Coordinates of N, CA and C in Angstrom, one line a residue:
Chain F
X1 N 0.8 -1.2 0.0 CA 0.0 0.0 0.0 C 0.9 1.2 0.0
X2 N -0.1 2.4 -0.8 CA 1.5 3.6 -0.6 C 1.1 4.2 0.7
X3 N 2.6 4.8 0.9 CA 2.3 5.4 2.3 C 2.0 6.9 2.3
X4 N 2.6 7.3 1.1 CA 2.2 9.0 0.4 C 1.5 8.7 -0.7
X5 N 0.2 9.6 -0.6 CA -0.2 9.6 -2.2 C -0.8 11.0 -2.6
X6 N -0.6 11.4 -3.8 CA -0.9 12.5 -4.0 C -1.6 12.3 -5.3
X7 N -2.7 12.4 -5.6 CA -3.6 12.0 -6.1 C -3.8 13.1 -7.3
X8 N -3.5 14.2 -7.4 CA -3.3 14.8 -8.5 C -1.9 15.2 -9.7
X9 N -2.1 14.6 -10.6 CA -0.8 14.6 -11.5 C -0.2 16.1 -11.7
X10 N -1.3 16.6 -12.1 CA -1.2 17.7 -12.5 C -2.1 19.0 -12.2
X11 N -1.7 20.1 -11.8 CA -2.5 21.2 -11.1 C -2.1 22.5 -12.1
X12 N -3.4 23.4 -12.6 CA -3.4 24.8 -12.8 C -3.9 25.6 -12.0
X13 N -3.5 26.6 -11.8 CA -3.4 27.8 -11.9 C -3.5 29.0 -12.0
X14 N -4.4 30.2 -11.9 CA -3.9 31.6 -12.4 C -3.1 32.7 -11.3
X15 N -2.1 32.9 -11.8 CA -1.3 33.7 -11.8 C -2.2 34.6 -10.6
X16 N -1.4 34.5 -9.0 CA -1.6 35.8 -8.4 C -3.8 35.0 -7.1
X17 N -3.7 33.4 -7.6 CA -4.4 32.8 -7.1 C -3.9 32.1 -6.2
X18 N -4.7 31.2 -5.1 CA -4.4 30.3 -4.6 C -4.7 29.1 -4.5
X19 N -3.8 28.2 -4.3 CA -3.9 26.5 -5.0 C -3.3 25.7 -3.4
X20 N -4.6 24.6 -3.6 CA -4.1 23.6 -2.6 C -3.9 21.8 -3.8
X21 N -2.2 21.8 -3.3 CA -2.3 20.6 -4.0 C -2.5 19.1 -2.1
X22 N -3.1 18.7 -3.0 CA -3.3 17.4 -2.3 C -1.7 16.5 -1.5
X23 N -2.6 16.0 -0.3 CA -1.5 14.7 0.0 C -1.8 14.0 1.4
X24 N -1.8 12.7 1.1 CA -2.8 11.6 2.2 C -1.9 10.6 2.6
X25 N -1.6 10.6 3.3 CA -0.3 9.8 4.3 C -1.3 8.4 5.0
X26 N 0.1 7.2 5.4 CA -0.6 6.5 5.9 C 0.3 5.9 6.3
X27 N 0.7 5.4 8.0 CA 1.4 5.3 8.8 C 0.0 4.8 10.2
X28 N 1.4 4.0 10.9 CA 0.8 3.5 12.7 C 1.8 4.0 13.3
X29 N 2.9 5.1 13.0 CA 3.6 5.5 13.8 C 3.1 6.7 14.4
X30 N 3.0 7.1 16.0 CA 2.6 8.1 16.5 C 3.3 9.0 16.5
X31 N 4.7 9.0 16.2 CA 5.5 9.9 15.6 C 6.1 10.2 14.3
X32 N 5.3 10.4 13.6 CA 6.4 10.8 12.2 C 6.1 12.3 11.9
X33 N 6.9 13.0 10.8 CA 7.3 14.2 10.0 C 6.8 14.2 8.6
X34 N 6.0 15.4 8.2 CA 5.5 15.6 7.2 C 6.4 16.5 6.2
X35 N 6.9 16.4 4.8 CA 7.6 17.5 4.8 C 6.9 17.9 2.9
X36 N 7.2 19.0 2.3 CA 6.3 19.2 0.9 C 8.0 19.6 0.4
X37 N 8.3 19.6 -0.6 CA 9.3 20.2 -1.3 C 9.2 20.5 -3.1
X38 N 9.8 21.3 -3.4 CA 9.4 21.6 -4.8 C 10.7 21.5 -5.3
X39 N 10.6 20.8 -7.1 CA 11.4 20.8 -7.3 C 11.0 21.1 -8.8
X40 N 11.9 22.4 -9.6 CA 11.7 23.1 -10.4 C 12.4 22.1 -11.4
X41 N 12.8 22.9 -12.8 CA 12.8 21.6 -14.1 C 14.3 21.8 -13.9
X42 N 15.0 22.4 -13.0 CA 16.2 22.8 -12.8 C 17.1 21.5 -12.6
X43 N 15.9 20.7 -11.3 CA 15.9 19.3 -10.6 C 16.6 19.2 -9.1
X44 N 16.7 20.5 -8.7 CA 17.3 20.6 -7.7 C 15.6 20.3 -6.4
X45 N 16.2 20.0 -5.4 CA 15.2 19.8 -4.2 C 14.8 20.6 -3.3
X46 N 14.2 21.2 -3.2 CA 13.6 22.6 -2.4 C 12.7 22.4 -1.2
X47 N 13.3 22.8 -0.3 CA 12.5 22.3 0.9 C 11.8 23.5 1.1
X48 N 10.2 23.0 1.3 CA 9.3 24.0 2.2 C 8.7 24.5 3.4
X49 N 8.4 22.8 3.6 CA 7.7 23.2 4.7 C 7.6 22.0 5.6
X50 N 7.7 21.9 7.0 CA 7.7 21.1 7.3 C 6.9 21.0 8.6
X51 N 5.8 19.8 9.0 CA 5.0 19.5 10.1 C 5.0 18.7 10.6
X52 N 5.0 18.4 11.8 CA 5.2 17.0 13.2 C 3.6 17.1 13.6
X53 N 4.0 15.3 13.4 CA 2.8 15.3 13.9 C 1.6 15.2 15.6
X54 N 3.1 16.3 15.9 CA 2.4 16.3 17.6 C 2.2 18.0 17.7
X55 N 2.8 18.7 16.5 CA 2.5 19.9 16.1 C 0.9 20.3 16.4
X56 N 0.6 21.4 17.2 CA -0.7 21.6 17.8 C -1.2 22.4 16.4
X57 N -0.1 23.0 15.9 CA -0.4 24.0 15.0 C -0.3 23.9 13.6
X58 N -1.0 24.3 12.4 CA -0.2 24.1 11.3 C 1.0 25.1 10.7
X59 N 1.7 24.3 10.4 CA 3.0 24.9 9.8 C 2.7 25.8 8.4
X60 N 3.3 27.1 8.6 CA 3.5 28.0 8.0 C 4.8 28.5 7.8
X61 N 5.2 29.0 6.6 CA 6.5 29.5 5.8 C 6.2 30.2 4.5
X62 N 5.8 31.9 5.2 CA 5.8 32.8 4.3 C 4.5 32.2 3.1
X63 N 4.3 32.3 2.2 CA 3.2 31.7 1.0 C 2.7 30.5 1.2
X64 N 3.4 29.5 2.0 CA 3.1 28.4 2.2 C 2.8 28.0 3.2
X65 N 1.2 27.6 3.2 CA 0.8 26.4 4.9 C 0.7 25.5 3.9
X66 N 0.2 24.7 5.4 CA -0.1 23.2 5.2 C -1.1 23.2 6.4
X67 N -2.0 22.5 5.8 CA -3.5 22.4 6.3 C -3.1 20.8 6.4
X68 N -3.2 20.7 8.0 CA -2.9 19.1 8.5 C -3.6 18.9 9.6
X69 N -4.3 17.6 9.0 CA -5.7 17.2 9.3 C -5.1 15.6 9.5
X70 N -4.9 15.4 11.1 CA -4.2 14.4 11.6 C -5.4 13.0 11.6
X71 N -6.5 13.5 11.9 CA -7.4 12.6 11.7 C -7.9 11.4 10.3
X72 N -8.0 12.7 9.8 CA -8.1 12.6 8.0 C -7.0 12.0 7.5
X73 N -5.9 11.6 8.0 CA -4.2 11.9 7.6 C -3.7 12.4 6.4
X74 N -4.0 13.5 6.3 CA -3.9 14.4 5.1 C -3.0 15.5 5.6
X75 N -2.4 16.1 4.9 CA -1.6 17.0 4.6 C -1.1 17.8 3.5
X76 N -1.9 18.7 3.3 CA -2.5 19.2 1.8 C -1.5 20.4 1.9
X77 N -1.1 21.1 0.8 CA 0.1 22.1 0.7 C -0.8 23.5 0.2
X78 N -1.0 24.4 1.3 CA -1.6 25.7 0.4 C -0.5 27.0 0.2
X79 N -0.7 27.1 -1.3 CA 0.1 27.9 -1.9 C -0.3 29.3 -2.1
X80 N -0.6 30.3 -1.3 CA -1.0 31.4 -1.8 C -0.1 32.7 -2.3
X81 N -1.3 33.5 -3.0 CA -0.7 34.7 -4.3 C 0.5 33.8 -5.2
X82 N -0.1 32.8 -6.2 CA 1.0 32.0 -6.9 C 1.4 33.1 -8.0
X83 N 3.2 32.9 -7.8 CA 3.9 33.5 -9.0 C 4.3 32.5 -10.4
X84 N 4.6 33.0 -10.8 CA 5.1 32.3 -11.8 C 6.4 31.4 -12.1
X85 N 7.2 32.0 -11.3 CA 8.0 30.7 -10.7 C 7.6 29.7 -9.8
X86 N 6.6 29.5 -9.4 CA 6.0 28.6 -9.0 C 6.0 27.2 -9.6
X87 N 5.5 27.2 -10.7 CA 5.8 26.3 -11.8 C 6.8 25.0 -11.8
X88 N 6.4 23.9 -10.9 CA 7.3 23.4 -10.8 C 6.8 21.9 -10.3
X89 N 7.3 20.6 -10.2 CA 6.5 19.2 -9.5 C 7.3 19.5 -7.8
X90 N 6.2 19.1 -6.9 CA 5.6 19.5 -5.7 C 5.2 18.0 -5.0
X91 N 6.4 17.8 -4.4 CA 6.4 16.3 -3.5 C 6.2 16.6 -2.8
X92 N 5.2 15.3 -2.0 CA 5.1 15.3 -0.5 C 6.2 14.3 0.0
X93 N 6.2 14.3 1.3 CA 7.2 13.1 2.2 C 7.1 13.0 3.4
X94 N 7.3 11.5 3.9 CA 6.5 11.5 5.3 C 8.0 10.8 6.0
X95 N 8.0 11.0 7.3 CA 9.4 10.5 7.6 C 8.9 9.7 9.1
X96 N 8.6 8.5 8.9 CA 8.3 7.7 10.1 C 9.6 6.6 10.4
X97 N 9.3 5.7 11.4 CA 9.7 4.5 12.0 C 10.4 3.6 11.5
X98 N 9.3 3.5 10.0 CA 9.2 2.4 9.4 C 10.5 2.2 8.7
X99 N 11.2 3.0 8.0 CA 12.0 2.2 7.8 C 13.5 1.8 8.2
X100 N 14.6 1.6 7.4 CA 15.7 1.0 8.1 C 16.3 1.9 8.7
X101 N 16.1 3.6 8.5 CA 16.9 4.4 9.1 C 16.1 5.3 9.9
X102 N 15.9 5.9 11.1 CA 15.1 6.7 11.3 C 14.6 8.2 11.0
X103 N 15.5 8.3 9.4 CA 15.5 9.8 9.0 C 14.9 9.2 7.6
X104 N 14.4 8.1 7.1 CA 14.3 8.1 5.9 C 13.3 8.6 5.2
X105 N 13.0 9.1 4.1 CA 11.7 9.5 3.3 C 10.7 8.7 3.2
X106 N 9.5 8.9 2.6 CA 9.1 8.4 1.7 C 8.6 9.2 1.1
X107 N 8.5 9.4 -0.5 CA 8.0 10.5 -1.7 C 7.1 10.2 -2.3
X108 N 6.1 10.9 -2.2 CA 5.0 10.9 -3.2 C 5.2 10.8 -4.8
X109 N 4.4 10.8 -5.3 CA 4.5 10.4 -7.0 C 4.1 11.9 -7.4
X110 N 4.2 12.9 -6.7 CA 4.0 14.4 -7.3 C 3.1 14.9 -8.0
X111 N 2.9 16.6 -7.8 CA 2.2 17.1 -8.7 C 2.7 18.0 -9.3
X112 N 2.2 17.8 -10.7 CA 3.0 19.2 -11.4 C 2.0 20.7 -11.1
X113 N 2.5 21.9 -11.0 CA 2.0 22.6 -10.6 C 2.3 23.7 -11.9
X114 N 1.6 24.0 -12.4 CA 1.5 25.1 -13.5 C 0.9 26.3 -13.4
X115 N 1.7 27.8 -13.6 CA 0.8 29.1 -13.0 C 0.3 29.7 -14.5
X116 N -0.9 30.1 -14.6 CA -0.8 30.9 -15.6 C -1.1 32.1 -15.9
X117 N 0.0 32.7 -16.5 CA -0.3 34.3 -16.2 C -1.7 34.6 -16.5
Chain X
X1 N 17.7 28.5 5.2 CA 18.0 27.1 5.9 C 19.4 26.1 4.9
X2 N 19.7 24.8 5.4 CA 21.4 24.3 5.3 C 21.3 24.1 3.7
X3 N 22.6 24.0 3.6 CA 23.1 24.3 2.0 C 23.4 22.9 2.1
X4 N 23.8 22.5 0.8 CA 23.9 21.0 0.4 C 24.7 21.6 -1.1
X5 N 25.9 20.9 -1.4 CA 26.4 20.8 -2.6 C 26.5 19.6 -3.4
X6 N 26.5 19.3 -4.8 CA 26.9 18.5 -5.4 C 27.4 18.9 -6.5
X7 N 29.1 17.6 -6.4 CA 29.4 17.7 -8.3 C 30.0 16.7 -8.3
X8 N 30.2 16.6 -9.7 CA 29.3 17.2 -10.8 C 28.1 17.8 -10.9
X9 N 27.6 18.9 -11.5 CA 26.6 18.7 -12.2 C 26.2 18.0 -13.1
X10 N 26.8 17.8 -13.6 CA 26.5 17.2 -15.2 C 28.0 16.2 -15.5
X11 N 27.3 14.9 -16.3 CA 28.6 14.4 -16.0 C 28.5 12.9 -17.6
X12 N 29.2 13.1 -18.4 CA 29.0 12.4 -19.6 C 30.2 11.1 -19.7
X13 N 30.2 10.3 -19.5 CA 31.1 9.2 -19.8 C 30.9 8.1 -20.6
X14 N 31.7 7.2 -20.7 CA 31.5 6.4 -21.8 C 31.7 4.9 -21.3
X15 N 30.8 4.3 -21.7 CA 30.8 3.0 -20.9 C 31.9 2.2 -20.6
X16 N 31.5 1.8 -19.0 CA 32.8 0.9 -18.8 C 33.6 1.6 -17.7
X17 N 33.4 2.8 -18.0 CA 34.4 3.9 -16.7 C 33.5 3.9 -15.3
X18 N 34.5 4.5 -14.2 CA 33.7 4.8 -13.5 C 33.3 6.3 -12.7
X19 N 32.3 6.7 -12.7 CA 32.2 8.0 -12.0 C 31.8 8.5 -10.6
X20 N 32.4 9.2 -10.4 CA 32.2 9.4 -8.7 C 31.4 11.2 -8.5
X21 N 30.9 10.6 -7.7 CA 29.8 12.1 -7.4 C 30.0 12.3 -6.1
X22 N 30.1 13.8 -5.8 CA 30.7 14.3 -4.1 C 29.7 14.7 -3.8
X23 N 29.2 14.9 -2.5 CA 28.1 15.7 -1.5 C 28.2 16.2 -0.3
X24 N 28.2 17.4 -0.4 CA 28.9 18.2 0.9 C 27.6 19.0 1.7
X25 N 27.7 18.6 3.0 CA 27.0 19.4 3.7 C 28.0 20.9 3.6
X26 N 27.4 22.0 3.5 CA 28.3 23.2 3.8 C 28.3 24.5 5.0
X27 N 27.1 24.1 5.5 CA 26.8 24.7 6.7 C 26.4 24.1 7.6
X28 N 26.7 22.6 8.1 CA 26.1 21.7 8.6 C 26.5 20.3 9.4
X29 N 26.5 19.9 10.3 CA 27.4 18.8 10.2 C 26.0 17.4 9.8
X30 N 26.4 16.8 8.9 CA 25.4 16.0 8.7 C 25.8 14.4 8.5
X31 N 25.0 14.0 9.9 CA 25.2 12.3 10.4 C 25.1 11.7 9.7
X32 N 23.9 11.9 8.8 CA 23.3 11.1 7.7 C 22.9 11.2 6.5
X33 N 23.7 11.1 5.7 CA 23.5 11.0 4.0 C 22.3 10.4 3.4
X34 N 21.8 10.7 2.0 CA 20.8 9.7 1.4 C 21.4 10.1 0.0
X35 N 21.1 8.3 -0.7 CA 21.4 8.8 -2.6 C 20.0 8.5 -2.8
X36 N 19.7 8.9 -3.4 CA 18.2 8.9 -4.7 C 18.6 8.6 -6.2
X37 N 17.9 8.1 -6.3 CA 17.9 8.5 -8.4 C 16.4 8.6 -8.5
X38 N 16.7 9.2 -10.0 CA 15.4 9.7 -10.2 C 15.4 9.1 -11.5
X39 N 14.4 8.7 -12.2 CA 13.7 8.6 -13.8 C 13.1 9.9 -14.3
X40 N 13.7 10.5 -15.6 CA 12.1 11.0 -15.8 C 10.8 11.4 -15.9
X41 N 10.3 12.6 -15.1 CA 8.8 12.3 -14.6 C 8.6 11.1 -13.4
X42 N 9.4 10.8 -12.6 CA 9.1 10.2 -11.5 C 9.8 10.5 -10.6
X43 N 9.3 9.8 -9.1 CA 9.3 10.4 -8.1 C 11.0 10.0 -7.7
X44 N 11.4 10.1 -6.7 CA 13.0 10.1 -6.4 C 12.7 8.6 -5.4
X45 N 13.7 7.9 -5.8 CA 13.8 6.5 -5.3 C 15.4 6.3 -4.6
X46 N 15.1 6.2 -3.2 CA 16.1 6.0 -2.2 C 16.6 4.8 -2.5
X47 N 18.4 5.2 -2.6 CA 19.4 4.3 -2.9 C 19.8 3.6 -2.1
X48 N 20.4 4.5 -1.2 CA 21.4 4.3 0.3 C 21.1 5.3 1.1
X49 N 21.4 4.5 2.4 CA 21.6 5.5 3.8 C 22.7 5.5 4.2
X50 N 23.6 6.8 4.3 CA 25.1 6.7 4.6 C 25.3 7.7 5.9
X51 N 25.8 6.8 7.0 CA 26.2 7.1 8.2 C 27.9 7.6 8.4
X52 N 27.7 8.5 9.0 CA 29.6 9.0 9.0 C 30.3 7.7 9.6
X53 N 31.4 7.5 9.0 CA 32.0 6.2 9.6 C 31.6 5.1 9.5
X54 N 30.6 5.3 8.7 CA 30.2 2.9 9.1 C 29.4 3.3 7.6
X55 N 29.4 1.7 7.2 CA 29.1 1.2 6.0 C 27.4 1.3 5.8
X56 N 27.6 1.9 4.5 CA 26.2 2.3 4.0 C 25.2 1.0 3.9
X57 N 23.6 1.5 3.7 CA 22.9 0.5 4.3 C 21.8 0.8 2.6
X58 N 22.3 -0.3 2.1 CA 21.0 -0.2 0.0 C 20.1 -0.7 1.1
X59 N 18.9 0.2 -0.3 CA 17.7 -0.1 -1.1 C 17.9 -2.0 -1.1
X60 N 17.2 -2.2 -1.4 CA 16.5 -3.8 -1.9 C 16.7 -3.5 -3.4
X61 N 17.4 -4.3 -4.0 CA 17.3 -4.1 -5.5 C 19.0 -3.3 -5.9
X62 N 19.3 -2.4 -4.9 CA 20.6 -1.7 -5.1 C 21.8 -2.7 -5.5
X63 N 22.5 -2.5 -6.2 CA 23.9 -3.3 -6.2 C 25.0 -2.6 -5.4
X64 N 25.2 -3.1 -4.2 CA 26.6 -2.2 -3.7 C 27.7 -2.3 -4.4
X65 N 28.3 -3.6 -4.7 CA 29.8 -3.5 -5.7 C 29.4 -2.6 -7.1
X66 N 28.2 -2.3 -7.2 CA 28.1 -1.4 -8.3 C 28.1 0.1 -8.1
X67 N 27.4 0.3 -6.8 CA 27.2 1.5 -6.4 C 27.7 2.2 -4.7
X68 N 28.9 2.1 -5.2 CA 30.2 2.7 -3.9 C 29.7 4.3 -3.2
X69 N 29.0 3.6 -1.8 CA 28.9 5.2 -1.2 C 29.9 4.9 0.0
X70 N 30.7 6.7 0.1 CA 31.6 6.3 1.3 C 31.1 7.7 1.8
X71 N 31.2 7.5 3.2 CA 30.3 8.6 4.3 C 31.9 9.1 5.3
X72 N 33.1 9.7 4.7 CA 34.3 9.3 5.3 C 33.8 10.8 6.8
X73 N 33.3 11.6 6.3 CA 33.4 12.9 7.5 C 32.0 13.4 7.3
X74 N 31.7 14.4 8.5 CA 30.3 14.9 8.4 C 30.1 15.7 7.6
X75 N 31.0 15.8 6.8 CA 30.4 16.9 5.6 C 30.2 16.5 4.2
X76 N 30.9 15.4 4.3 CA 31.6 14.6 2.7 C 30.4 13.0 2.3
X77 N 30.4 13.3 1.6 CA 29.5 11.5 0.9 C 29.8 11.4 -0.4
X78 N 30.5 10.6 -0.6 CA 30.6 10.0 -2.4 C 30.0 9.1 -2.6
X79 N 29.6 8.9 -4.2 CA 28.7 7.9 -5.0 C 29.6 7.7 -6.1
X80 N 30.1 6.1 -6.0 CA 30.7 5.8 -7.4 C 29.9 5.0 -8.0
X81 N 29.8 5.2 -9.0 CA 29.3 4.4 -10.0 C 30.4 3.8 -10.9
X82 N 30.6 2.5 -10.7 CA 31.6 1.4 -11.0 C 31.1 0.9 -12.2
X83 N 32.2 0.9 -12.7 CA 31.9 0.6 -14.8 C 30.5 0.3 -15.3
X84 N 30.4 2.1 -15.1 CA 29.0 2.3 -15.9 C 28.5 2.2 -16.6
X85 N 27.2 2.0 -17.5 CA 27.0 1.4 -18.4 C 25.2 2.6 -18.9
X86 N 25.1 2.5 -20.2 CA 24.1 3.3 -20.4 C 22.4 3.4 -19.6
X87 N 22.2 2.0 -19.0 CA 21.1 1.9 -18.0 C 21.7 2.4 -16.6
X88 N 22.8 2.8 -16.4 CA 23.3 4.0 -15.0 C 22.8 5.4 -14.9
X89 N 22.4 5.7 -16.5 CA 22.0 7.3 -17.0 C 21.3 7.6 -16.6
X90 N 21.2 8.7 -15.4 CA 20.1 9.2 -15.0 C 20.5 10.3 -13.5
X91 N 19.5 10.4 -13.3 CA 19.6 11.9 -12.4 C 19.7 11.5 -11.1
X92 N 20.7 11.5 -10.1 CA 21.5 11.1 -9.5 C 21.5 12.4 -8.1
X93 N 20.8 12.3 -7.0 CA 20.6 13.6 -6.0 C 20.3 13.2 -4.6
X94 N 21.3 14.1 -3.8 CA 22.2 13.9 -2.4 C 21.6 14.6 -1.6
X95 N 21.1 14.1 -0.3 CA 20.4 14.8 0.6 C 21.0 14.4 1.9
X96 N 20.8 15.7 2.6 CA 21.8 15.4 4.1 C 21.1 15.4 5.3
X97 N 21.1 14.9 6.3 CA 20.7 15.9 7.3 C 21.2 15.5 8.8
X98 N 20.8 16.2 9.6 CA 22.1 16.5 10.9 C 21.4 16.5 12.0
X99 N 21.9 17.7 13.3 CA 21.1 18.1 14.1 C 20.4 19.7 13.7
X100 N 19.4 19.6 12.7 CA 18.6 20.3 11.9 C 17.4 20.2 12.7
X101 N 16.7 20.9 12.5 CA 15.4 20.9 12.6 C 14.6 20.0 12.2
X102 N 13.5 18.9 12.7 CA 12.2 18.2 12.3 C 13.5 16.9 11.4
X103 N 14.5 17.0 11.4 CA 15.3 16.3 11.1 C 15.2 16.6 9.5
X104 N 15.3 17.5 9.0 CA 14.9 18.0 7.4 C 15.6 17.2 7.0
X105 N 15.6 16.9 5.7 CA 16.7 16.0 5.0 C 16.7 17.4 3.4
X106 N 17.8 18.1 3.2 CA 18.1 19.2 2.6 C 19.0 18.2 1.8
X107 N 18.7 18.8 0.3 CA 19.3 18.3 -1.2 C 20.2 19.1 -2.0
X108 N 21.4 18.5 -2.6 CA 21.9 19.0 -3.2 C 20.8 19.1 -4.5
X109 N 21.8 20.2 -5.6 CA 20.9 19.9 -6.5 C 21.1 19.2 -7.9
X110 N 21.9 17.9 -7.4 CA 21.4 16.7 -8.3 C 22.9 16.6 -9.5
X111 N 22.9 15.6 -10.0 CA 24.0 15.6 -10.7 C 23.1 14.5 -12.2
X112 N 23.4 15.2 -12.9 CA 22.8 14.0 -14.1 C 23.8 13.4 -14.9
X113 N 23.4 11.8 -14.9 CA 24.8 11.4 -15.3 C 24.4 10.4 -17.2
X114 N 24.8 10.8 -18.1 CA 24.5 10.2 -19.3 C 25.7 9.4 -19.9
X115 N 25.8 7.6 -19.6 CA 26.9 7.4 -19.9 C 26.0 6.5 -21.8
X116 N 27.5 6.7 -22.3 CA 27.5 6.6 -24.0 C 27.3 5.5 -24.3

C-alpha cells in the first residue's frame, strides 16, 4: 500500500491565485514528519515546509501552509498569491519508523504545478 | 536554511568507466546522507543510507559492488558508480541531514549522469 499519495498529477493555476495541491499519508507510527518540497525543471530539491505530527499548529512559511488534518491523515500544501515561478512538480514526504533508518523519506509520486499568467 | 552541494553537475562518460559524485553538507554537520535516483517524470527512489564512519545500508534491489557510497566525515559523501553502463544514466541527487530541525533531509541539486 503507498504510504504518500498524492492524487493529482497535474494542477493549474492563475497567476496571483491560490492553489491547494493534495496529500494523504498512511502510517501507525505516532510519531512521524511531514515534509512538501518543490522541485523546479532545474531538478534541484527545495524544501518547504515542514509538520510533526504532535505539532498543535499548522506549519507555516511565508506563502506556504499546510493544512494538517491528523485525523483525516492528510496534509494538503496551500500555496498562496502564486507566482510564476511557482511552476514546478511538488512532493510530499513522510518521515516515520518504518524504515531501516530513522530519517528516511518516503516520496509521493508528485504534482506538477502550473501558473498561468 | 542548510546548503547541500553537489558535483558534478553534469557528467557524460562512456561505458565501462567509473564515475564518482561528491556531497557536501556546507553549513552543517550531517550524520546522515541519502542517494536517490530519479527517472524522468518520476518520483525520487532511495538508494542508500550513509552514516559518517560505518558502511552504508541499500535499497532492496541496489547493487553495492556497483554503487560505492563512502560517508568518510560529516560533511563529505561520495557515489561511485563502477563501470557504468548506459542503463546508469540518470539523475543522481544527495540529501543530508544533521542536528537540523524536524530532522529535514536538505538536497543537493542533483547531478545528471549520461553514460554513451
Amino acid at each position: 500500500a503507498q504510504k504518500i499519495t498524492q492524487t493529482q498529477p497535474g494542477m493549474f493555476v492563475q497567476e496571483k491565485e491560490a492553489v491547494t495541491l493534495d496529500c494523504t499519508y498512511d502510517t501507525s507510527d505516532p510519531s512521524y514528519g511531514l515534509f512538501w518540497y518543490k522541485q523546479p525543471s532545474s531538478g534541484e530539491m527545495i524544501f518547504l515546509i515542514y509538520q510533526g505530527s504532535y505539532d498543535q499548529q499548522n506549519a507555516t512559511e511565508g506563502r506556504y501552509s499546510l493544512n494538517f488534518q491528523k485525523a483525516r491523515k492528510s496534509a494538503n500544501l496551500v500555496i498562496s498569491a502564486s507566482q510564476l515561478g511557482d511552476s514546478a512538480m511538488y512532493f510530499c514526504a513522510m518521515r516515520d519508523s518504518s524504515g531501516a533508518g530513522s530519517y528516511q523519506l518516503t516520496f509521493g509520486k508528485g504534482t506538477k504545478l502550473s501558473v498561468i499568467p | 536554511g542548510a546548503v547541500v552541494s553537489q558535483h558534478p553537475s553534469r557528467v557524460i562518460c562512456k561505458s565501462g568507466t567509473s564515475v564518482k559524485i561528491e556531497c557536501r553538507s556546507l553549513d552543517f554537520q550531517a550524520t546522515t546522507m541519502f542517494w536517490y535516483r530519479q527517472f524522468p517524470k518520476k518520483s525520487l527512489m532511495l538508494m542508500a543510507t550513509s552514516n559518517e564512519g560505518s558502511k552504508a545500508t541499500y535499497e532492496q534491489g541496489v547493487e553495492k559492488d556497483k554503487f560505492l557510497i563512502n560517508h568518510a566525515s560529516l560533511t563529505l559523501s561520495t557515489l561511485t558508480v563502477t563501470s557504468a553502463h548506459p542503463e546508469d544514466s540518470s539523475f543522481y541527487i544527495c540529501s543530508a541531514t544533521g542536528q537540523v530541525p524536524g530532522e529535514t533531509q536538505y538536497f543537493g541539486p542533483g547531478t545528471r549522469l549520461l553514460v554513451l
